[in-house]
Amino acid sequence: SRAITTALSQPRVQVREPQSSTRGLTAVARRSSDAFEQAVSLSLSTSSAALVSAAAAASAVPPGLEVGDRARRADSLPSLNREGSAAAALAGDRLQFDPLRHHAEALISEDGSTLTHTRRKKWSIASANQALVSGVHYLEVLIEHTEVGSTYFGVMPDTPGKPSFGRLVGYGLVNFRAVVQDGGRERFYGEHLVSGDTLGMLIDVDRQQLSFFRNGKFLGVAFQQLSLQPGQALVPVFGVCGPRDRLVLKPETAFVPSVSISQATRALGVCQDLLSHLRRRQDLPLAFLRDARREYVRWSSGSYRWHRTRGGLLVAFHCSVQTMSMYAPLCVGDLVELPEEHYGRRQTSSLDVGGLPPLGDQAQPPRLARVIGVHAGHLWFDEPGCGAWYFDNTYFARIHSKIRVISSDTPSSSSSPAASSDVALSAATTVTSRSAWWSEEPLEQLGLDAFQTLMRAERWPLELDAQLMECAGTLARRHSSLHNVPPSQLVERVRTLSGALSERTAQEVCARFAVLRTLDLAGRRALPLVDLHSDASSRPPAGDGAEDLFALRGLLSEGAKIEAWSQLLRATRTPVSPPEDEYEDPSGFPRVRLQRQLAMRQQQSHSQTSQTAAASADAHADAAVAAPSSGPASPPPAAAAPSSPAVSSSAASAGAGSDSRLPLGTAPAHSLQPDEEQQFDETLFGQLYQALRRCSPSLLRQEWVGMLDGGQVRAFRVKFRGEGVTDNGGPYREVFTHVCEELHGAQMAGALFVRTANWRAGIGERGRGEYLLSPSSSRLDPLRFLGRLIGVAMRCDIQLQLPWNELLWRRLAGEPLTPELVRSYDQLAYERLRMLAALPSAELWEQSGEAPCWVVHNSDGEELELITGGAAREVRFEERERFVEMALAALLHESDRQFEALYDGLASVVPASSLRLFTWRELRRLVCGRHNISVQRLREHTVYEQVSSDAAHVQWLWEVLEEFTHEQRADFLQFTWARSRLPAHDGAWPMPLRIQPPQSNAREDPDRYAPHAATCFFALSLPCYSSKEVLHRQLLYAITHCREM
C-alpha cells in the first residue's frame, strides 16, 4: 500500500522495456488522476504510433462506473483489417523471451516464443522483453517438456544492470509443487506440473501479488507482498534445468488496469453514503442518480457484456455492431475454431539441441472458443471454465483471416451468411446481415428529472430492492453475470411474483435495477476495504462500512459476495508443509479409519426396532377401537405420542382435566436414552467425532490436494476398514453424504436435531421436511464438532444436505429474528398466541376459560417457565401482550446453547462472522448448493474422453437425465461423484464430468451391462446401448442399487 500511495502522484507506465535493454522504448503512460490515460510512442512511425495510442487510450480506463467513456474510445479504434501494417505497427506489444537477457545455455527461438535448455542439471534463466509497472497481467506458458523440479516461472524486480541468469532469481514457482524466493528455502504450494500442462501467471503489480493457474485451475496466491521499491516494475522470468526442457509462451494474454487505492476508497465512500440514505429512507444523491441513469441507457442498448477474464476479474466488453465491424466477420457470441497453427503444437526454430527430435509436432484436436467482445483495443475470446483472454495484436493480425465460425448465438435472419465449419471466412466479409448479440428493444429514454422522480425513496422500500436483486440473481446464473440479464427477462420474471413489486411498470423495474447495478459495481470495488471480521455482538470500527453493508446485504450481488468470501478462505487457511514423496500426504496430516459395516448394522437394528414399535402402536390402536366400552384406553407408547403442541394452564399444573391444556408449544420429540450412547458412537458421525475430536482446528483449515485426488481439496484422508476402497476423493465426499443422512435420520432422532412442529403435525406451508436444533440436547461437544465439519466442507467445496429450518440459517447469517419467524416451524403455537393477544376485552378473556400459565413448551416438549414460578401462576388479561411477547421470544431462543456450540465449531475453521455478508437464502445455497439439479449446467461442465459428444448413446444420456426427477438426478450424482448436489457456483467445480468408453467386457454385448462409475474422478464409462430405452433401464438400475462404492 505504501508503494502504491507513493507512486500515485507520478505518471506511471503499464508496460515498458526492462531497464538494461538496449532497444527502443515503447511506453504507455498512465496518470493517477481520474482523466483517461494517454499513450505515447517513442520509437514507432507516426501512423503506427497513432494506432498504439488509440489502443492504449481505450485500454486505460479501469473497469467499473466509467464503462461508457471506455466505449467511446473503443469505437474510435481503426479496423485491423484495414491497416496493412498492423502486425509491424504492433510488433512491440507481444510478450516474448528477451534474446538479450538470458543465460548462455538457454536457447531462444527466432520468434521469441520458445525457450529450450541444452545442458544437464544447471539452471538457465531467461527474462521477458517487457517490464510490468501497473495493472493486472495474465500470461500463459505451455510446458512442452519438463522433468520433476526442472522448470521455473516467476517475476523479478526490474533493476539496472544485468542480473545473474545462472541461478533462480526473484519470486517464482518450481514445478515440484513449491515456491521459492531468490533461490532460498522452498515452501509447499500448488500442484505438480508435468509435460503438456499450461501454466498461467497472474501478476497484480499494484497489489504486489503473484498467483498461478494450472490448466485453468486457480492454485491460489503464491506471494502476498513482493518487496518492491515505489514505482519499481516486475519482469517475468522463466527457468529450465533439464536437458530436454522446453517452454512456449502462448499468444493468449489478458491485461486490465487494477483498481487503485484511491478508486477503492472513493467507491467505499460512495457505498457508505448510499447505504446510509437507503437505511434512512432518504432520496439518493443526485450525482449517483446521474450515473445510474447512464447505466440505464447503456444496459438497455446492450452495448456492453460483462465477463470474467482468466485472471478472475469482471470486465465490461464492448459489443456494439460498430465496434465489432472492425473484426468482421466475427460477431459477439460466435463459436469459432482457431487455426491449426495455434492449437497444434508448434515447431521450434532450426536449432538442433543435441540431436533431439522436434517436440510437439503432432496435430491437436480442433480448439474452439467463443467471441466475447472488445476491451482495451483487443478482441477477447472465452473457453468454458477458463475465463476470457485475447491474442496479442501481432499474432491476431496473422491469424484473423484463418479463424472459422462454427456457429453463432446471435439472432440472425434467414439470409445470414454464417459459415459452416469447413468454410474459411474471409476477413473482408461484412457483418451487416447479422445482428448484435442483444435482441432487446431499447428502453424508453428517461430524462434526469423523470428518472429522479421514479426513484423517490418512498416508492422503493428496502424489501422491494432486496426482492428485485433476488429475482435478478436467479437469472444471472444463465447469463454468467448479474449485469448481463436482459431487461425483458427481468420484467417477465418480476411479473411472476406476487406483491407490490409485480405491480410496478417495466420502466420502473428497469430503472431501479440500473440503480442497484450501479451500487453493485461500486460495492465490488469497496469490499476489499471493509472489515468483514467484526464480531456480530460488537459495533464495527467507525467508518469501515461494515454496519451498513451487513444491514443491506440483500442489495449486493451474490457473485460479489462469493468473491469476497473466497478471498477470506484463502487468507485464513493453514499452510501445508510439502511431503518428501509427492504421492504421500504431508507429515501429521489427519487420517481417519471408519467402519461403515458397524454403522449400517446399527442403522438396520434401529429400523427393525422402529418397525416393531410402530406395529405395537397400530395393534394398540386397533384394540382400542374394537373395545370402546371397556373403559379408557391406556396411553400409547412414547414413540407414537400425539404431536399436539401445548402450553400448560394453572388447572393442568394442578392435576385438572386435559381440556384445560392450550396448544401453544411443541410436542415431545424422541431423544436418545442413556442406553443408546453406544449406538450414537457406532454411527459414522460418532466414529468421525471420536477420531477427530482432539484434532486442532488449524489442521482442519488445511487445503491439501493429493497427486491422485483428481483436484479434490481435503482436510483429512479416509480409510474404510475392511473395504478395498482407496480414498482418491470419492470416499472423502461420501463421508459427508453419510453424515448428513445420519444426523437427520431415524437412528439419531432427537440426538442433535428434531423435526419441526409443522412437520410432525402436518400443518402449515412452511417448515415441512425441516429440522431444528434439539433444545434439550446436552451433546454440545458433538455439535461443536459438527460446526467444524461444516467448515471443512465449505473449504473443500463439498455441498451438504442440511434440511434446516429458516430459523437456523437466519441465525448463522446474523439476520434479526422476528416473532413471525415462529410460524415457519410452529404455526399452531404462533396463531394461538396471536389470538390471545388479539382478545379485545377482559370479559372475553374470562369467558374463554383458557387462561394459560407463564410457561411454554419447546420443540422437545419440555416446559419452560417464562417467569419465576410461572407454572403455578395464570396470565391475567392485562398481561397477555407481555406473555405473548415472552413466549415467542422463548420459542425463538430455545436452542441458544446448542447454537452457540455449533457456531463456535464453525468459527474455528472458517471466518464465520463474515457469513453476515450473505442473506440466509444465499448462505443456504453456499453450504448446500441447489436442490434442483440443472442438466444444462452439468452438461456445460462435461468432457468427452475418446467418445464423441454427438454419439447416439451420449445424446440419449442427456435426454434421459432431463426426464429424470430431481431425486433421480441426485442419485445419478451420488453414483458418479459421491455427492448429491452440484457445486454452489462455477468457480467451485474441482473437476468436470468425464464420459468415457465402455469397459472391455461391455463392448461386445453392451445391453447386458450397466454403466460403470469412478467417483474419485467423476468418470462414467457408458456402454454403447442399442436404444434409449435400454440406457434408461440400465442407468436407473445402477443409480438405484449401486449407491455405495
Coordinates of C-alpha atoms in Angstrom, one line a residue, residues 374-689:
V374 CA -13.8 -5.9 -27.3
H375 CA -11.9 -4.5 -24.3
A376 CA -8.7 -2.4 -24.2
G377 CA -8.4 -2.5 -28.0
H378 CA -8.4 -6.3 -28.3
L379 CA -10.9 -8.9 -29.3
W380 CA -11.5 -11.3 -26.4
F381 CA -12.3 -15.0 -26.5
D382 CA -13.5 -17.4 -23.9
E383 CA -13.3 -21.2 -23.3
P384 CA -15.7 -22.9 -20.8
G385 CA -14.3 -22.7 -17.3
C386 CA -11.1 -20.8 -18.3
G387 CA -12.1 -17.1 -18.4
A388 CA -11.7 -14.6 -21.2
W389 CA -8.4 -13.8 -23.0
Y390 CA -7.1 -12.1 -26.1
F391 CA -4.3 -12.7 -28.6
D392 CA -1.6 -10.1 -28.8
N393 CA -2.1 -7.9 -31.8
T394 CA 0.8 -9.2 -33.8
Y395 CA -0.5 -12.7 -33.6
F396 CA -4.1 -11.8 -34.1
A397 CA -3.3 -9.9 -37.3
R398 CA -1.7 -13.0 -38.7
I399 CA -4.5 -15.5 -37.9
H400 CA -7.5 -13.2 -38.2
S401 CA -8.5 -14.3 -41.7
K402 CA -8.0 -18.0 -40.7
I403 CA -10.5 -18.1 -37.8
R404 CA -13.6 -20.1 -38.8
V405 CA -17.1 -19.5 -37.4
I406 CA -18.7 -22.8 -36.3
S407 CA -22.0 -21.4 -35.0
S408 CA -23.4 -18.2 -33.7
D409 CA -25.6 -17.4 -30.6
T410 CA -26.6 -14.2 -32.2
P411 CA -30.1 -13.7 -33.7
S412 CA -29.9 -13.9 -37.5
S413 CA -32.2 -13.6 -40.4
S414 CA -32.8 -16.3 -43.0
S415 CA -30.2 -14.8 -45.3
S416 CA -27.5 -14.9 -42.6
P417 CA -24.2 -16.0 -44.2
A418 CA -22.9 -17.8 -41.1
A419 CA -20.3 -20.2 -42.3
S420 CA -20.1 -23.9 -41.6
S421 CA -17.0 -25.5 -40.0
D422 CA -15.5 -26.4 -43.4
V423 CA -15.6 -23.0 -44.9
A424 CA -12.9 -20.4 -44.0
L425 CA -14.3 -16.9 -43.7
S426 CA -12.6 -14.1 -45.4
A427 CA -11.7 -11.1 -43.3
A428 CA -13.2 -8.9 -45.9
T429 CA -16.7 -10.2 -45.2
T430 CA -19.1 -7.6 -43.8
V431 CA -21.3 -8.1 -40.8
T432 CA -24.3 -6.1 -41.9
S433 CA -26.6 -9.2 -42.3
R434 CA -26.0 -10.4 -38.8
S435 CA -27.5 -8.8 -35.7
A436 CA -25.7 -8.0 -32.5
W437 CA -25.9 -10.5 -29.6
W438 CA -28.5 -8.3 -27.9
S439 CA -32.0 -8.7 -29.3
E440 CA -33.7 -6.3 -26.8
E441 CA -35.6 -3.2 -27.9
P442 CA -34.1 -0.1 -26.3
L443 CA -36.0 1.0 -23.2
E444 CA -37.9 4.3 -23.3
Q445 CA -35.4 7.0 -22.5
L446 CA -35.8 9.0 -19.3
G447 CA -34.6 12.5 -18.6
L448 CA -32.8 13.0 -15.3
D449 CA -35.8 14.7 -13.7
A450 CA -38.1 11.8 -14.7
F451 CA -35.6 9.2 -13.5
Q452 CA -35.2 11.0 -10.2
T453 CA -39.0 11.0 -9.7
L454 CA -39.2 7.3 -10.3
M455 CA -36.5 6.7 -7.7
R456 CA -38.1 8.6 -4.8
A457 CA -37.3 6.8 -1.5
E458 CA -41.0 6.4 -0.6
R459 CA -41.6 4.4 -3.8
W460 CA -38.8 1.8 -3.1
P461 CA -38.7 0.3 0.4
L462 CA -35.7 -1.9 1.1
E463 CA -37.9 -5.1 0.9
L464 CA -38.6 -4.4 -2.8
D465 CA -35.0 -3.7 -3.6
A466 CA -33.9 -7.0 -2.0
Q467 CA -36.7 -8.8 -3.8
L468 CA -35.6 -7.3 -7.1
M469 CA -32.0 -8.3 -6.6
E470 CA -33.0 -11.9 -5.6
C471 CA -35.2 -12.0 -8.8
A472 CA -32.3 -10.8 -10.9
G473 CA -29.9 -13.3 -9.2
T474 CA -31.9 -16.2 -10.4
L475 CA -31.5 -15.0 -13.9
A476 CA -27.8 -14.2 -13.6
R477 CA -26.9 -17.8 -13.4
R478 CA -27.9 -18.2 -17.0
H479 CA -26.0 -15.1 -18.2
S480 CA -22.7 -15.5 -16.4
S481 CA -23.2 -12.2 -14.6
L482 CA -25.9 -10.1 -13.0
H483 CA -25.0 -7.3 -15.3
N484 CA -25.9 -9.4 -18.5
V485 CA -29.5 -10.0 -17.6
P486 CA -31.7 -8.7 -20.4
P487 CA -34.4 -6.2 -19.4
S488 CA -37.3 -8.2 -20.9
Q489 CA -36.4 -11.3 -18.9
L490 CA -36.1 -9.4 -15.7
V491 CA -39.5 -7.8 -16.2
E492 CA -41.1 -11.2 -17.2
R493 CA -39.6 -12.7 -14.0
V494 CA -41.0 -9.9 -11.8
R495 CA -44.4 -10.4 -13.3
T496 CA -44.5 -14.0 -11.9
L497 CA -44.2 -12.7 -8.4
S498 CA -46.9 -11.6 -6.0
G499 CA -46.9 -8.4 -4.1
A500 CA -46.0 -4.7 -4.7
L501 CA -43.0 -5.4 -7.0
S502 CA -45.1 -7.2 -9.6
E503 CA -47.3 -4.1 -9.8
R504 CA -44.5 -1.8 -10.9
T505 CA -44.2 -0.8 -14.6
A506 CA -41.5 -2.2 -16.7
Q507 CA -39.8 1.2 -16.9
E508 CA -39.8 1.5 -13.1
V509 CA -38.4 -2.0 -12.6
C510 CA -35.6 -1.5 -15.1
A511 CA -34.7 2.0 -13.8
R512 CA -34.5 0.7 -10.2
F513 CA -32.4 -2.3 -11.3
A514 CA -30.0 0.2 -13.0
V515 CA -29.6 1.9 -9.6
L516 CA -28.9 -1.4 -7.9
R517 CA -26.4 -2.4 -10.7
T518 CA -24.5 0.8 -10.2
L519 CA -24.4 0.2 -6.4
D520 CA -23.1 -3.3 -7.0
L521 CA -20.3 -2.0 -9.2
A522 CA -19.2 0.4 -6.5
G523 CA -19.6 -2.3 -3.9
R524 CA -17.2 -4.7 -5.8
R525 CA -14.5 -2.1 -5.5
A526 CA -15.2 -1.2 -1.9
L527 CA -15.5 -4.7 -0.4
P528 CA -11.7 -5.3 -0.1
L529 CA -11.6 -2.3 2.3
V530 CA -14.4 -3.4 4.5
D531 CA -13.6 -5.2 7.8
L532 CA -15.7 -8.3 7.4
H533 CA -14.3 -9.9 10.6
S534 CA -16.2 -7.7 13.0
D535 CA -17.9 -9.8 15.7
A536 CA -21.7 -9.8 15.5
S537 CA -22.0 -8.7 19.1
S538 CA -19.8 -5.6 18.8
R539 CA -20.1 -2.5 16.7
P540 CA -17.7 -2.5 13.7
P541 CA -14.9 0.1 13.7
A542 CA -16.2 3.5 12.8
G543 CA -16.1 4.4 9.1
D544 CA -15.3 0.9 7.8
G545 CA -18.8 0.5 6.2
A546 CA -19.5 -3.0 7.7
E547 CA -22.6 -2.0 9.7
D548 CA -24.5 -0.6 6.8
L549 CA -23.2 -3.3 4.5
F550 CA -24.4 -6.2 6.7
A551 CA -27.7 -4.5 7.2
L552 CA -28.3 -4.1 3.5
R553 CA -26.6 -7.3 2.4
G554 CA -29.5 -8.1 0.0
L555 CA -28.6 -5.2 -2.3
L556 CA -25.2 -6.6 -3.3
S557 CA -25.0 -9.3 -5.9
E558 CA -24.3 -12.9 -4.8
G559 CA -21.3 -13.1 -7.1
A560 CA -19.5 -10.2 -5.5
K561 CA -20.0 -11.7 -2.0
I562 CA -18.8 -15.1 -3.1
E563 CA -15.6 -13.4 -4.4
A564 CA -15.0 -11.7 -1.1
W565 CA -15.7 -14.9 0.8
S566 CA -13.3 -17.0 -1.3
Q567 CA -10.6 -14.4 -0.6
L568 CA -11.2 -14.7 3.1
L569 CA -11.0 -18.5 2.9
R570 CA -7.7 -18.3 1.1
A571 CA -6.3 -15.8 3.6
T572 CA -7.2 -17.9 6.6
R573 CA -6.1 -21.4 5.5
T574 CA -3.3 -23.2 7.2
P575 CA -0.1 -23.6 5.1
V576 CA 0.8 -27.2 4.3
S577 CA 4.3 -28.4 4.5
P578 CA 5.3 -30.4 1.4
P579 CA 5.9 -34.1 1.8
E580 CA 9.2 -35.7 0.8
D581 CA 7.3 -38.0 -1.5
E582 CA 4.7 -36.1 -3.5
Y583 CA 2.4 -39.2 -3.7
E584 CA 2.2 -39.2 0.1
D585 CA 0.3 -36.8 2.5
P586 CA 2.1 -34.1 4.4
S587 CA 3.6 -35.0 7.8
G588 CA 1.0 -35.0 10.5
F589 CA -1.9 -34.9 8.1
P590 CA -5.1 -36.4 9.7
R591 CA -6.1 -39.9 8.7
V592 CA -9.4 -41.4 9.8
R593 CA -10.3 -45.1 9.9
L594 CA -14.1 -45.7 9.7
Q595 CA -16.1 -48.9 9.9
R596 CA -19.1 -48.5 7.7
Q597 CA -20.4 -52.0 8.4
L598 CA -20.8 -51.1 12.1
A599 CA -22.8 -48.0 11.2
M600 CA -25.0 -49.9 8.8
R601 CA -25.7 -52.7 11.3
Q602 CA -26.7 -50.1 13.9
Q603 CA -28.9 -48.4 11.3
Q604 CA -30.6 -51.7 10.4
S605 CA -31.1 -52.6 14.1
H606 CA -32.7 -49.3 14.7
S607 CA -35.0 -49.6 11.7
Q608 CA -36.2 -53.0 13.0
T609 CA -36.9 -51.6 16.4
S610 CA -38.8 -48.7 14.9
Q611 CA -40.9 -51.0 12.8
T612 CA -41.7 -53.2 15.9
A613 CA -42.7 -50.1 17.9
A614 CA -44.9 -48.9 15.0
A615 CA -46.6 -52.3 14.8
S616 CA -47.2 -52.4 18.5
A617 CA -48.8 -48.9 18.4
D618 CA -51.0 -50.0 15.5
A619 CA -52.1 -53.1 17.4
H620 CA -52.9 -51.0 20.5
A621 CA -54.9 -48.5 18.4
D622 CA -56.9 -51.4 16.8
A623 CA -57.7 -52.9 20.2
A624 CA -58.9 -49.5 21.5
V625 CA -61.3 -49.2 18.5
A626 CA -62.5 -52.8 18.8
A627 CA -63.4 -52.4 22.6
P628 CA -64.7 -48.9 23.1
S629 CA -66.8 -49.8 26.2
S630 CA -64.0 -51.3 28.2
G631 CA -63.0 -48.0 29.7
P632 CA -60.4 -45.5 28.9
A633 CA -57.5 -46.9 26.9
S634 CA -54.0 -46.8 28.3
P635 CA -51.8 -44.2 26.8
P636 CA -49.9 -45.2 23.6
P637 CA -46.1 -45.8 23.6
A638 CA -43.9 -42.7 23.7
A639 CA -42.8 -43.2 20.1
A640 CA -46.4 -42.9 19.0
A641 CA -47.2 -39.9 21.2
P642 CA -49.6 -37.3 19.7
S643 CA -47.8 -34.3 18.2
S644 CA -50.1 -31.6 19.6
P645 CA -48.1 -28.6 21.0
A646 CA -49.1 -27.4 24.4
V647 CA -48.7 -24.7 27.0
S648 CA -49.9 -25.6 30.5
S649 CA -52.7 -23.7 32.3
S650 CA -52.9 -23.5 36.1
A651 CA -55.5 -26.2 36.3
A652 CA -53.4 -28.6 34.3
S653 CA -50.4 -27.9 36.5
A654 CA -52.6 -28.7 39.5
G655 CA -53.7 -32.0 38.0
A656 CA -57.0 -31.0 36.5
G657 CA -58.6 -32.4 33.3
S658 CA -56.9 -32.5 30.0
D659 CA -59.3 -30.0 28.4
S660 CA -57.5 -27.2 30.3
R661 CA -54.4 -27.5 28.1
L662 CA -53.9 -24.9 25.4
P663 CA -51.9 -25.9 22.3
L664 CA -49.3 -23.1 22.2
G665 CA -46.0 -25.0 22.2
T666 CA -44.5 -28.1 20.6
A667 CA -45.0 -31.7 21.4
P668 CA -42.3 -34.0 22.9
A669 CA -39.9 -35.4 20.4
H670 CA -37.9 -38.6 20.7
S671 CA -34.5 -38.2 22.3
L672 CA -31.7 -40.7 22.9
Q673 CA -31.8 -42.6 26.2
P674 CA -28.6 -43.2 28.2
D675 CA -28.5 -46.8 27.0
E676 CA -28.4 -45.5 23.4
E677 CA -25.0 -43.9 23.9
Q678 CA -23.2 -46.8 22.3
Q679 CA -25.5 -46.6 19.2
F680 CA -24.5 -42.9 18.8
D681 CA -20.8 -43.8 18.9
E682 CA -21.3 -46.5 16.3
T683 CA -22.7 -44.2 13.7
L684 CA -20.4 -42.8 11.1
F685 CA -20.7 -39.4 12.6
G686 CA -19.9 -40.8 16.0
Q687 CA -16.8 -42.6 14.7
L688 CA -15.7 -39.4 12.9
Y689 CA -16.2 -37.4 16.0

